[in-house]
CSV table of C-alpha atoms in Angstrom, one decimal:
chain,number,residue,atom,x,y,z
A,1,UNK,CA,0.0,0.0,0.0
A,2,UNK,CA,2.7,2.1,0.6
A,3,UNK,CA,4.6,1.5,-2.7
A,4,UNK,CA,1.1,2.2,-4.2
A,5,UNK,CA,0.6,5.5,-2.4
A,6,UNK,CA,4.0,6.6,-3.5
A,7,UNK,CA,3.4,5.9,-7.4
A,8,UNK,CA,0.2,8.0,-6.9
A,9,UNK,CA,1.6,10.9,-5.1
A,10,UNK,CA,5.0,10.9,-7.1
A,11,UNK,CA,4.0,9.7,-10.5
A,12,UNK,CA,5.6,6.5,-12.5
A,13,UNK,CA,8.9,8.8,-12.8
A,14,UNK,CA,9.4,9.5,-9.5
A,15,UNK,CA,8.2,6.0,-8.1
A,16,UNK,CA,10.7,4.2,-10.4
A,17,UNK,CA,13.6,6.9,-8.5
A,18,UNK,CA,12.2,6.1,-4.9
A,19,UNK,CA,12.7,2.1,-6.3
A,20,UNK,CA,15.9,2.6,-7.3
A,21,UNK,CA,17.0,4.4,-4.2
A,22,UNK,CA,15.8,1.0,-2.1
A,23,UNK,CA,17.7,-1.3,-4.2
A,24,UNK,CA,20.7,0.8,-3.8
A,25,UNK,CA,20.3,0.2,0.2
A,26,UNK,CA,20.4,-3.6,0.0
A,27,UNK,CA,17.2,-4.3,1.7
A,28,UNK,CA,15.1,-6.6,0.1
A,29,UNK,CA,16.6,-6.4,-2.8
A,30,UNK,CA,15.3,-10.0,-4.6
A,31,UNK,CA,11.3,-8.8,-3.9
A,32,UNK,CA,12.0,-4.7,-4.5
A,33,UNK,CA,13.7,-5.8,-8.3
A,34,UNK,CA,10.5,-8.3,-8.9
A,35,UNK,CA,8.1,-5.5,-8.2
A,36,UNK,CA,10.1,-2.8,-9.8
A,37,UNK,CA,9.8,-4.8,-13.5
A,38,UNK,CA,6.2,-6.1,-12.2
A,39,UNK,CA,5.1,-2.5,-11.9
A,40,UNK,CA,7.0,-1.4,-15.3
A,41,UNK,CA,5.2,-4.0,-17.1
A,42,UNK,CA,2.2,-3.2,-16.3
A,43,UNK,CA,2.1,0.1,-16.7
A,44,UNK,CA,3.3,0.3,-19.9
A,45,UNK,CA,0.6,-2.7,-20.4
A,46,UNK,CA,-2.4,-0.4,-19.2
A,47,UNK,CA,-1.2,3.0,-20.6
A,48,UNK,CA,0.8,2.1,-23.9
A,49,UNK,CA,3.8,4.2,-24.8
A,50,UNK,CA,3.3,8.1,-23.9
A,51,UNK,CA,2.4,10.1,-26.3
A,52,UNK,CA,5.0,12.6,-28.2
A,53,UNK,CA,4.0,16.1,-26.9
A,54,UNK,CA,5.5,18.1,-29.8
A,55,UNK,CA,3.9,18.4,-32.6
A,56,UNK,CA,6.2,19.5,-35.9
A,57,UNK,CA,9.1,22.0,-35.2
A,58,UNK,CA,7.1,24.7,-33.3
A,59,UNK,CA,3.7,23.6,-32.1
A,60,UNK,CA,3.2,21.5,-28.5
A,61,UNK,CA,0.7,21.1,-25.9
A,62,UNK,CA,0.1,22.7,-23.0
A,63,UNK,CA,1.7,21.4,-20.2
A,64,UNK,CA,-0.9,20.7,-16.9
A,65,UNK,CA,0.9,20.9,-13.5
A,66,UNK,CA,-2.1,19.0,-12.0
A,67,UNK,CA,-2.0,15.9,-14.5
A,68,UNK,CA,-0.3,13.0,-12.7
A,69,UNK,CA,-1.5,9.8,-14.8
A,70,UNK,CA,-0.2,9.8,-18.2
A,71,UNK,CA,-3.8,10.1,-19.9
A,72,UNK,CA,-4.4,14.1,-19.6
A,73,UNK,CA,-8.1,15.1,-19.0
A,74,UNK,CA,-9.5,15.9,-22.6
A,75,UNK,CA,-10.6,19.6,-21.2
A,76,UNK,CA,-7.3,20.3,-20.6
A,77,UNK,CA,-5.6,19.3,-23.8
A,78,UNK,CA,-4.8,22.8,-25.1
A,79,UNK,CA,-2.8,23.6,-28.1
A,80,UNK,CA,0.3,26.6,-27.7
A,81,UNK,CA,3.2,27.3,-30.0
A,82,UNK,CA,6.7,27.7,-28.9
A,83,UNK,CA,7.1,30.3,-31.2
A,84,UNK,CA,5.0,31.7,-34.1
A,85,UNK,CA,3.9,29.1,-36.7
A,86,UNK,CA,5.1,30.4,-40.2
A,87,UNK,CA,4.2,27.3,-42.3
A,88,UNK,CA,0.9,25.8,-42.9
A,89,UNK,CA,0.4,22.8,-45.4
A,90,UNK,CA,-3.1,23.1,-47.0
A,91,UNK,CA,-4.5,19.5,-48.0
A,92,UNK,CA,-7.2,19.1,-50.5
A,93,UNK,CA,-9.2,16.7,-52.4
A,94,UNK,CA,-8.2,16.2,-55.4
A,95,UNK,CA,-10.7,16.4,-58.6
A,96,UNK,CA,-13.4,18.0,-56.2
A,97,UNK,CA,-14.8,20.8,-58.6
A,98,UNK,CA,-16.7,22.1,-55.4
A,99,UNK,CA,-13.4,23.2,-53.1
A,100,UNK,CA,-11.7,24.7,-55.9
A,101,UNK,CA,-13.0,28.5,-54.4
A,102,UNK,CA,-12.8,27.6,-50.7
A,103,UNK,CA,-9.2,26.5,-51.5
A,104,UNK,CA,-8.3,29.7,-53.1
A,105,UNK,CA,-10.1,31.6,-50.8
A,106,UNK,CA,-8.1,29.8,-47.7
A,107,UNK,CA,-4.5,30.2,-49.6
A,108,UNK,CA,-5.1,33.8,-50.3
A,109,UNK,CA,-6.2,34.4,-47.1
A,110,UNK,CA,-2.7,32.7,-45.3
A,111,UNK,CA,-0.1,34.7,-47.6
A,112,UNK,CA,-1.9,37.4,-46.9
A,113,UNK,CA,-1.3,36.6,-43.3
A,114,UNK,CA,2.5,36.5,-44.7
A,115,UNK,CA,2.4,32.2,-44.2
A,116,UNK,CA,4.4,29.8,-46.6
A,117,UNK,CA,1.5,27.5,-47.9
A,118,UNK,CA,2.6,23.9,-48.7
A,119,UNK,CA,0.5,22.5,-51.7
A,120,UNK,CA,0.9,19.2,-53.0
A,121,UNK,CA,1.9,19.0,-57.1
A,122,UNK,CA,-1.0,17.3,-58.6
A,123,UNK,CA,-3.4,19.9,-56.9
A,124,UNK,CA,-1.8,22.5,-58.5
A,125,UNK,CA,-1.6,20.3,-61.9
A,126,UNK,CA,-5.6,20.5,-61.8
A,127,UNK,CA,-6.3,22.2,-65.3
A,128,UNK,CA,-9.1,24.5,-63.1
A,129,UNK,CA,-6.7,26.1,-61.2
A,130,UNK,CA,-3.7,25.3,-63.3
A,131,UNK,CA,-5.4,27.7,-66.2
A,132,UNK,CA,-6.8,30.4,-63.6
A,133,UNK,CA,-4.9,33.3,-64.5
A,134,UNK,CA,-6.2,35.1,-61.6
A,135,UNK,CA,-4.6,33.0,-59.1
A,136,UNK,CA,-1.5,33.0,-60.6
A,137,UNK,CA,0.4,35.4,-58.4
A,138,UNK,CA,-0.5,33.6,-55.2
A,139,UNK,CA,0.7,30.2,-56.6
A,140,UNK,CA,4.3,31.4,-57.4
A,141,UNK,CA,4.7,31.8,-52.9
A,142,UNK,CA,3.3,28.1,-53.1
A,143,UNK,CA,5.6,25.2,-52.1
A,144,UNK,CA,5.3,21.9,-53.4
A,145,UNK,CA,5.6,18.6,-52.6
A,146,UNK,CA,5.1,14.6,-53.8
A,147,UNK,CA,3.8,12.3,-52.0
A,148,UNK,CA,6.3,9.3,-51.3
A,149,UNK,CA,9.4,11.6,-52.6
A,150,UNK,CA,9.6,14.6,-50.4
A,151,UNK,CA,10.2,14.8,-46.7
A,152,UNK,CA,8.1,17.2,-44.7
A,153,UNK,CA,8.9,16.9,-41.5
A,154,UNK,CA,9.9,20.2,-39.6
A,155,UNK,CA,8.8,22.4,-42.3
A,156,UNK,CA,5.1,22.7,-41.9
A,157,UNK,CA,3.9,23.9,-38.7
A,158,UNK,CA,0.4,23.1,-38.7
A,159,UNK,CA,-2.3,21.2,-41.6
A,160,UNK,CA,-5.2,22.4,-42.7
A,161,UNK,CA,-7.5,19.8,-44.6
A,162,UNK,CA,-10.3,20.8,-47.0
A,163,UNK,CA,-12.8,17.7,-47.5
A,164,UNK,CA,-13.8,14.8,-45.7
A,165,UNK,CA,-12.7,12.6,-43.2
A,166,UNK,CA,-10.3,10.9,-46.2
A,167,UNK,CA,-7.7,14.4,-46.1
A,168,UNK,CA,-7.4,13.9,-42.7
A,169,UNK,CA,-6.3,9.8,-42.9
A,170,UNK,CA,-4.1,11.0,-45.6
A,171,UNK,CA,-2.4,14.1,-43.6
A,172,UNK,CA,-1.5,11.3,-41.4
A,173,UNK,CA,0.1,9.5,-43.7
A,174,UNK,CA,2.8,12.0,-44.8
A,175,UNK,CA,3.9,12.2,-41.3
A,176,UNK,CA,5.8,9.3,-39.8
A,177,UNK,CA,6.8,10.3,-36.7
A,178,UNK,CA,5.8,13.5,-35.2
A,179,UNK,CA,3.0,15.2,-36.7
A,180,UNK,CA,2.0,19.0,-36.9
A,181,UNK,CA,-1.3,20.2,-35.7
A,182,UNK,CA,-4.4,19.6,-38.0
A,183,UNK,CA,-7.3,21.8,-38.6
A,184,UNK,CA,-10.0,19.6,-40.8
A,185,UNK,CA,-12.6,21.5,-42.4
A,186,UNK,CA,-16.4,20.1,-43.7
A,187,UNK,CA,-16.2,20.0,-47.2
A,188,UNK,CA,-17.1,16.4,-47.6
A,189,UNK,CA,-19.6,14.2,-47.6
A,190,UNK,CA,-19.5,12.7,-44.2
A,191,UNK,CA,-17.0,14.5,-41.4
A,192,UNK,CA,-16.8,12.7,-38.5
A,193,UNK,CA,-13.5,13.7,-37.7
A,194,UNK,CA,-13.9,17.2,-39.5
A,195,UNK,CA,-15.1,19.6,-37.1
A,196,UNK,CA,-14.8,23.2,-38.8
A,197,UNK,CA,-17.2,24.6,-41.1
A,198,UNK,CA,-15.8,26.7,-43.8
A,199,UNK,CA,-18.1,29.8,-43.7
A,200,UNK,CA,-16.1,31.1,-40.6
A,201,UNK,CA,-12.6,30.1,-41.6
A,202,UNK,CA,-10.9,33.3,-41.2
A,203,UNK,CA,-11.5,33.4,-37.5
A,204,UNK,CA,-10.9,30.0,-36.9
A,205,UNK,CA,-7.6,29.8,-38.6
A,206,UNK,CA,-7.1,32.9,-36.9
A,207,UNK,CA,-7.6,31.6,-33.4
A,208,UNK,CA,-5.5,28.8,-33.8
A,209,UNK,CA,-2.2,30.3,-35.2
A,210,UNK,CA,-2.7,32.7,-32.2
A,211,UNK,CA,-2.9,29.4,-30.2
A,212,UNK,CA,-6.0,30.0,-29.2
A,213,UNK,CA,-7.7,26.0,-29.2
A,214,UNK,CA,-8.4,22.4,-28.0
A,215,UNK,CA,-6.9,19.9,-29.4
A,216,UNK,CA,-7.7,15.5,-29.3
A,217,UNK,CA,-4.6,13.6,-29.6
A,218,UNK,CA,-6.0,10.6,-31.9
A,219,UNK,CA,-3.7,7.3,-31.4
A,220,UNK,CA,-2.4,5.6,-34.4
A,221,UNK,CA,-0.8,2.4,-35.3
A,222,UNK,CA,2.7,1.2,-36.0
A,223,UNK,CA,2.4,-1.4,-38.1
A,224,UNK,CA,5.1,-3.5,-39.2
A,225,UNK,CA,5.1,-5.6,-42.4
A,226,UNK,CA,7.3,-8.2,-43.3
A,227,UNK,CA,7.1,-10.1,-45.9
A,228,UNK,CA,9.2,-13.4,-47.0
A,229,UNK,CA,10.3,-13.9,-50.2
A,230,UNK,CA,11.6,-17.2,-51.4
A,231,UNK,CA,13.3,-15.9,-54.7
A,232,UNK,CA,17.1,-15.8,-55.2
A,233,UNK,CA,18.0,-11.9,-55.3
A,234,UNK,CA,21.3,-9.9,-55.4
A,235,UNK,CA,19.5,-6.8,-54.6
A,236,UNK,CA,21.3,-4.6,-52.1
A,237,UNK,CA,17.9,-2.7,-50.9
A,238,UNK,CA,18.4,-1.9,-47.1
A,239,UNK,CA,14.9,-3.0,-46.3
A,240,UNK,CA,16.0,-6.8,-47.3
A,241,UNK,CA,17.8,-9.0,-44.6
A,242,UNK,CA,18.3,-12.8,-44.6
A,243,UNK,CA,16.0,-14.5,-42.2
A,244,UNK,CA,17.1,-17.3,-40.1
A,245,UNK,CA,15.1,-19.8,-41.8
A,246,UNK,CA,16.3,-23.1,-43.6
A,247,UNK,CA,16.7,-21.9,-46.8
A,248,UNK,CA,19.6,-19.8,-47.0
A,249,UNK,CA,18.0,-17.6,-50.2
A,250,UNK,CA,15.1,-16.9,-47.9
A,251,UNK,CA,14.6,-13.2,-48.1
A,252,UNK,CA,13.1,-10.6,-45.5
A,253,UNK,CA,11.2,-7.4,-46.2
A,254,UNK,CA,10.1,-5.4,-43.9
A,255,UNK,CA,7.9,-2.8,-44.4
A,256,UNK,CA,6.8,0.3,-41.8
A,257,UNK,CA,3.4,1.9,-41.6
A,258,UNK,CA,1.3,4.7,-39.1
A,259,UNK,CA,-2.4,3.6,-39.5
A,260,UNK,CA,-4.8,6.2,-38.1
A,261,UNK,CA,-8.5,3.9,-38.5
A,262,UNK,CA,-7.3,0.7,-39.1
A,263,UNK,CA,-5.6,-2.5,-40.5
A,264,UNK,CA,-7.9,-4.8,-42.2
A,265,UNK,CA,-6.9,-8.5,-43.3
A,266,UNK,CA,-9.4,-9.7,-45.4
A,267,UNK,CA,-9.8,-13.1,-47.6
A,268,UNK,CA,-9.9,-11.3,-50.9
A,269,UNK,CA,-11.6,-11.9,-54.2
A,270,UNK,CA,-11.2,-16.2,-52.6
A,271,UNK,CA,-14.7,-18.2,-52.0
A,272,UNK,CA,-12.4,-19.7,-48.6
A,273,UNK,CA,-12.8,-18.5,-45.1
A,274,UNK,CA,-9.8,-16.4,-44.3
A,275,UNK,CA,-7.8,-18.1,-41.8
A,276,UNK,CA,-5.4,-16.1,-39.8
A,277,UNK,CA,-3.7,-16.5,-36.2
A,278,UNK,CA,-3.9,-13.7,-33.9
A,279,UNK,CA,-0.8,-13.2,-31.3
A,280,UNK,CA,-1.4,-10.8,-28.4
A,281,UNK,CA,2.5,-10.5,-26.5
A,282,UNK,CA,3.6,-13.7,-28.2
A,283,UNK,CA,0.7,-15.8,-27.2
A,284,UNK,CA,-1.6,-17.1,-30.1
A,285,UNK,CA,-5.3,-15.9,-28.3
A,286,UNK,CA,-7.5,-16.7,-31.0
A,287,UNK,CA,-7.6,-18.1,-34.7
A,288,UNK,CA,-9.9,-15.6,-37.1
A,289,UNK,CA,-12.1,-17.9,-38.9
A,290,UNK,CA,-14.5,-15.5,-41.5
A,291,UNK,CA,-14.4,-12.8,-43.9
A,292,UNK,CA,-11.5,-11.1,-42.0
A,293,UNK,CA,-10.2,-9.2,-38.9
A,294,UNK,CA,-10.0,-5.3,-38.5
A,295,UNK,CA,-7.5,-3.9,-36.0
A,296,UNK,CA,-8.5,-0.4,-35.1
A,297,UNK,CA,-7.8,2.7,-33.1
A,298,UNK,CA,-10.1,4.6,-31.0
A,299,UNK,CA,-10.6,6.9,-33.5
A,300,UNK,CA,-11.2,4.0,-35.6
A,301,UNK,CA,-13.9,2.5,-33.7
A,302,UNK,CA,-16.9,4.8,-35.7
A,303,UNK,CA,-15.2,4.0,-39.2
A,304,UNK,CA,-15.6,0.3,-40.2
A,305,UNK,CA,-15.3,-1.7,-37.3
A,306,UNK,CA,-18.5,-0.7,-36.3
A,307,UNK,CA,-20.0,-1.4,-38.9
A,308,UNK,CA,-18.7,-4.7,-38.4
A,309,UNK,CA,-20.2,-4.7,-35.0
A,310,UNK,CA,-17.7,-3.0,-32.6
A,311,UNK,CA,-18.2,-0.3,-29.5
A,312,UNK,CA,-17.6,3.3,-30.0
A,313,UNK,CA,-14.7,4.5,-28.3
A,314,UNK,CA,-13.5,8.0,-27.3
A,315,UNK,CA,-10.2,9.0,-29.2
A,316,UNK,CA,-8.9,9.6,-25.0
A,317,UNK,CA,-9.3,5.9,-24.4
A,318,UNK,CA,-5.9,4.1,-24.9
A,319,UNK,CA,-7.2,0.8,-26.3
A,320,UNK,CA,-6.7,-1.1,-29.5
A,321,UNK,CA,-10.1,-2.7,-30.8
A,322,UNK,CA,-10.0,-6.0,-32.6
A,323,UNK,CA,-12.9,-6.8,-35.0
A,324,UNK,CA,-14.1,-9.6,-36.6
A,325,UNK,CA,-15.5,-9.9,-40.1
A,326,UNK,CA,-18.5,-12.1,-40.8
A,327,UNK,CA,-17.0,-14.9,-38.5
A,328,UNK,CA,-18.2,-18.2,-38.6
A,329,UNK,CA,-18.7,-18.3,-35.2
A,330,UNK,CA,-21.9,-17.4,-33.0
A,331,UNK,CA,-19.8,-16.9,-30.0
A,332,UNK,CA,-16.7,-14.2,-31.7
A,333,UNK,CA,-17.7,-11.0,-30.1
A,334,UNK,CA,-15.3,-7.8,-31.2
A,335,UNK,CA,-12.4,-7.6,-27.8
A,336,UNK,CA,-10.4,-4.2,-26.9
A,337,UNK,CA,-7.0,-4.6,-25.4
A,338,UNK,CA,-5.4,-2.5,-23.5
A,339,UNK,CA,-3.0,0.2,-26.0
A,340,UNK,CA,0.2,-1.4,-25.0
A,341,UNK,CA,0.2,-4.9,-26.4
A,342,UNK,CA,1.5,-6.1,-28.7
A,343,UNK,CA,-0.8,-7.8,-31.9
A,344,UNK,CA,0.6,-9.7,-34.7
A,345,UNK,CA,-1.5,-11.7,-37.6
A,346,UNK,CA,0.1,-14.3,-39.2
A,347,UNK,CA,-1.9,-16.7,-42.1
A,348,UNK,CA,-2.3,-20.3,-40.3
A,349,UNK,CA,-1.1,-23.3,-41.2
A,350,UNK,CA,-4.1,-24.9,-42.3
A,351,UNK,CA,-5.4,-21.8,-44.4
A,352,UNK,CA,-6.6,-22.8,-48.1
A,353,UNK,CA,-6.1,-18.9,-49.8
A,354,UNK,CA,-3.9,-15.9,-48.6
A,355,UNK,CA,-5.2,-13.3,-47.1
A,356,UNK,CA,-5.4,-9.2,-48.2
A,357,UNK,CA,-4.1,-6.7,-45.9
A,358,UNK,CA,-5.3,-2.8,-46.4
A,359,UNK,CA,-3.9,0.8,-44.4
A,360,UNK,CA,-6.5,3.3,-43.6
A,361,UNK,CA,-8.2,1.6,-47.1
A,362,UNK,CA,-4.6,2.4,-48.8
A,363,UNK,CA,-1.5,0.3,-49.6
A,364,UNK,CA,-3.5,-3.0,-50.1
A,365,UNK,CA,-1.2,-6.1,-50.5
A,366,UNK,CA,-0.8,-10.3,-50.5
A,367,UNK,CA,0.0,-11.7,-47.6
A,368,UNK,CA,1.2,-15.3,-48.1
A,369,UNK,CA,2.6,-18.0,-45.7
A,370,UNK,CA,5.6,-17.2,-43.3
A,371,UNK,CA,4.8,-12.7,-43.7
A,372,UNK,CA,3.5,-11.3,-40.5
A,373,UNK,CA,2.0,-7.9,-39.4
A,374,UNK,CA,2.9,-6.6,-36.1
A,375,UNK,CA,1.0,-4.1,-34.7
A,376,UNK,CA,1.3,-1.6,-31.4
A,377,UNK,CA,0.4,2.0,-30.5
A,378,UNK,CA,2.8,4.3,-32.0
A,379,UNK,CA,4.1,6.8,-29.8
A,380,UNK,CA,3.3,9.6,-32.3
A,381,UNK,CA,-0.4,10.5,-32.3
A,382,UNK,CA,-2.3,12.6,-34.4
A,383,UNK,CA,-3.1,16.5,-33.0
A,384,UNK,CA,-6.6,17.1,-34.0
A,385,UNK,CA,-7.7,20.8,-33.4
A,386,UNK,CA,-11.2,21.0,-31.7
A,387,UNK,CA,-14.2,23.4,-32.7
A,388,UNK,CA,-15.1,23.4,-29.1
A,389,UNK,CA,-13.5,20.4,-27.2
A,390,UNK,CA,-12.7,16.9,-27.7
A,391,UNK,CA,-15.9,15.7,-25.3
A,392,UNK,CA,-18.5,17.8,-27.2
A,393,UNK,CA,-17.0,17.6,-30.6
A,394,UNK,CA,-17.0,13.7,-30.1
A,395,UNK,CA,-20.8,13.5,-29.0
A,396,UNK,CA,-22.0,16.1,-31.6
A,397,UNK,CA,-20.1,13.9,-34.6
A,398,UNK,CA,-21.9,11.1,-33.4
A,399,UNK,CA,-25.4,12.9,-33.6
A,400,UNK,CA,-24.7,14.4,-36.4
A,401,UNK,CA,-23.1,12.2,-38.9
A,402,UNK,CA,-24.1,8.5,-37.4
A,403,UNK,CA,-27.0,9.7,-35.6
A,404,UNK,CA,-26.5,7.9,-32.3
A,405,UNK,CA,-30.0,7.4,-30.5
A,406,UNK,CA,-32.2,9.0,-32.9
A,407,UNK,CA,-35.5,8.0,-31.8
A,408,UNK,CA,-39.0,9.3,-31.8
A,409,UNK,CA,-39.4,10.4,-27.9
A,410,UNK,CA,-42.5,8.4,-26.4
A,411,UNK,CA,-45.2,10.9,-25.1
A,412,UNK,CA,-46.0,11.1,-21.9
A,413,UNK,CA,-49.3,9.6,-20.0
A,414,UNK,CA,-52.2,11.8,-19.4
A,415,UNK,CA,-53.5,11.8,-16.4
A,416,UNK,CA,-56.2,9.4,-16.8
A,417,UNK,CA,-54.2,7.3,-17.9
A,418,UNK,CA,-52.3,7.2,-15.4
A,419,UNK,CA,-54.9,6.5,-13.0
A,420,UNK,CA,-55.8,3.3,-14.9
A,421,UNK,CA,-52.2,2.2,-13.9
């Protein structure tokens, strides 16, 4: 109780310190070490990996003296800048004829705000604003980028996305490690995780380079691919190491991903079941026997999985949520986990066909006998910006978009009725 009452007054940090000062004395030395890696484990079991709490090269959040426990409450998640954001990377759906003005609108407004405005290539290659002589004097300030080829990490400061939920699963993707703050805007056709509306944009956009707004931090996935090859190859490609299999030209690739929704294995165009073995910290838990599996995030949780039948989950809720597709099974309920574990899905022996893997509905690819995908919680989440805060925003996306409880409100009894009862 005592050890207990010190983690809770001092925090994990501190705790660990006042662990390490015991050993050093000699007293109980064998029991003190046991706890010490007993209480380690777990916590990093229960919490997963702390969050990064930088966010680009200038942006951060605010520190709270009172937080003890490394999940922050939601209210007080509030964004501030270390020094004035200069770069802002404007993200837009391409071949959308209907944000062609609100995107020149938004970039006009920034450089007028004197802001470098990243723009991605091919939205510039659109022939509608490609032959707009009128906006030709604000492209030449644009930078540009490609997807895949250039490296924007610590040059953008924060992201503004113009569509639907899609811009903000692919402003996640461009960032592998830590990424800059992101303001979503409605222009699509659902917006769960899209908060803004575009009518009020100069304000907004205002309020948050002045640092003036809530932010979520949404969880996302590390996955790791690899992938065995059984082809001779002389190729000297970094990502390929020998394995330590029996077949000396048995080839590695491995392959490194940051999901935001989820990771779906799936059976494919096959008629088979797909049949896949689920490892949870090493230990096979479970064989998926169905149409698939989907391993998701919190944020995650109102995107496919459940439509497959899963919970919704707050994006504050360190959990991982694992999915089944169509089992054939009655008793195959979806599971969460705590966000620390660690998940791998490798095809089973026995399974007739391979199995499909997809990213956030991207990078879709085989996977064949002796590949695996390992999945934890990366340590690098995504900042969403909040119109209001990340308990409201959350409720109001879920009454708005999936209407959650919508139901025709029973009337109440009249008064003799209520004196039949």
């Amino acid at each position: 109780m005592i050890l207990y009452n010190l983690a809770v007054a001092n925090g994990e940090k501190n705790f660990l310190k006042i662990m390490k000062r015991c050993l050093s004395c000699g007293k109980k030395q064998k029991k003190l070490t046991v706890f010490l890696l007993f209480f380690s484990r777990r916590t990093q079991s229960l919490h997963g990996p702390s969050p990064v709490t930088t966010f680009g090269p200038k942006a951060c959040m605010l520190k709270n003296p009172k937080a003890v426990m490394h999940i922050q409450d939601p209210a007080s998640q509030r964004l501030t800048w270390n020094k004035p954001p200069k770069s802002v990377l404007v993200i837009k759906k391409i071949q959308d004829v209907s944000l062609l003005q609100p995107f020149k609108e938004l970039c006009i407004f920034l450089t007028e705000k004197n802001m470098i405005v990243y723009v991605e290539r091919k939205v510039l290659e659109d022939p509608a604003i490609a032959n707009d002589e009128s906006f030709v004097a604000v492209k030449k300030n644009f930078c540009t980028f490609r997807e895949d080829f250039d490296d924007l990490s610590n040059r953008v400061d924060f992201i503004i996305c113009l569509g639907g939920d899609g811009t903000l699963l692919y402003a996640s993707s461009l960032f592998q490690e830590s990424v800059p703050p992101v303001m979503a805007f409605h222009l699509g056709s659902l917006g769960f995780l899209t908060p803004f509306n575009f009518d009020t944009y100069q304000s907004q956009v205002t309020q948050v380079i002045e640092g003036n707004a809530a932010i979520i931090l949404r969880s996302r996935l590390k996955v790791k691919v690899v992938k065995e090859s059984r082809e001779k190859s002389k190729t000297k490609d970094k990502n390929l190491i020998i394995t330590n299999g029996d077949d000396d030209n048995s080839l590695r690739k491995e392959e490194y991903l940051y999901v935001l929704n989820e990771v779906v294995v799936d059976r494919g165009p096959s008629s088979y079941l797909s049949n896949v073995d689920l490892f949870l910290d090493g230990h096979l838990i479970t064989t998926v026997q169905g149409d698939g599996v989907i391993v998701s995030t919190p944020t995650g949780s109102t995107a496919y999985a459940v439509a497959a039948g899963a919970s919704m989950i707050h994006p504050n809720v360190p959990a991982i949520l694992i999915t089944p597709i169509c089992p054939h099974s009655l008793s195959f309920r979806p599971i969460v986990v705590p966000a620390g574990v660690e998940l791998k899905i490798m095809l089973s022996r026995e399974a007739r066909n391979n199995a499909w893997v997809s990213f956030d509905g991207r990078k879709r690819q085989e996977i064949g006998h002796g590949d695996s995908i390992t999945i934890t919680t990366s340590c690098f989440p995504v900042p969403s910006i909040c119109f209001r805060d990340p308990v409201n925003d959350w409720f109001e996306s879920l009454a708005q978009c999936l209407h959650w409880n919508v139901r025709k409100k029973q009337s109440h009894l009249s008064s003799e009725e209520e004196e039949e009862f």
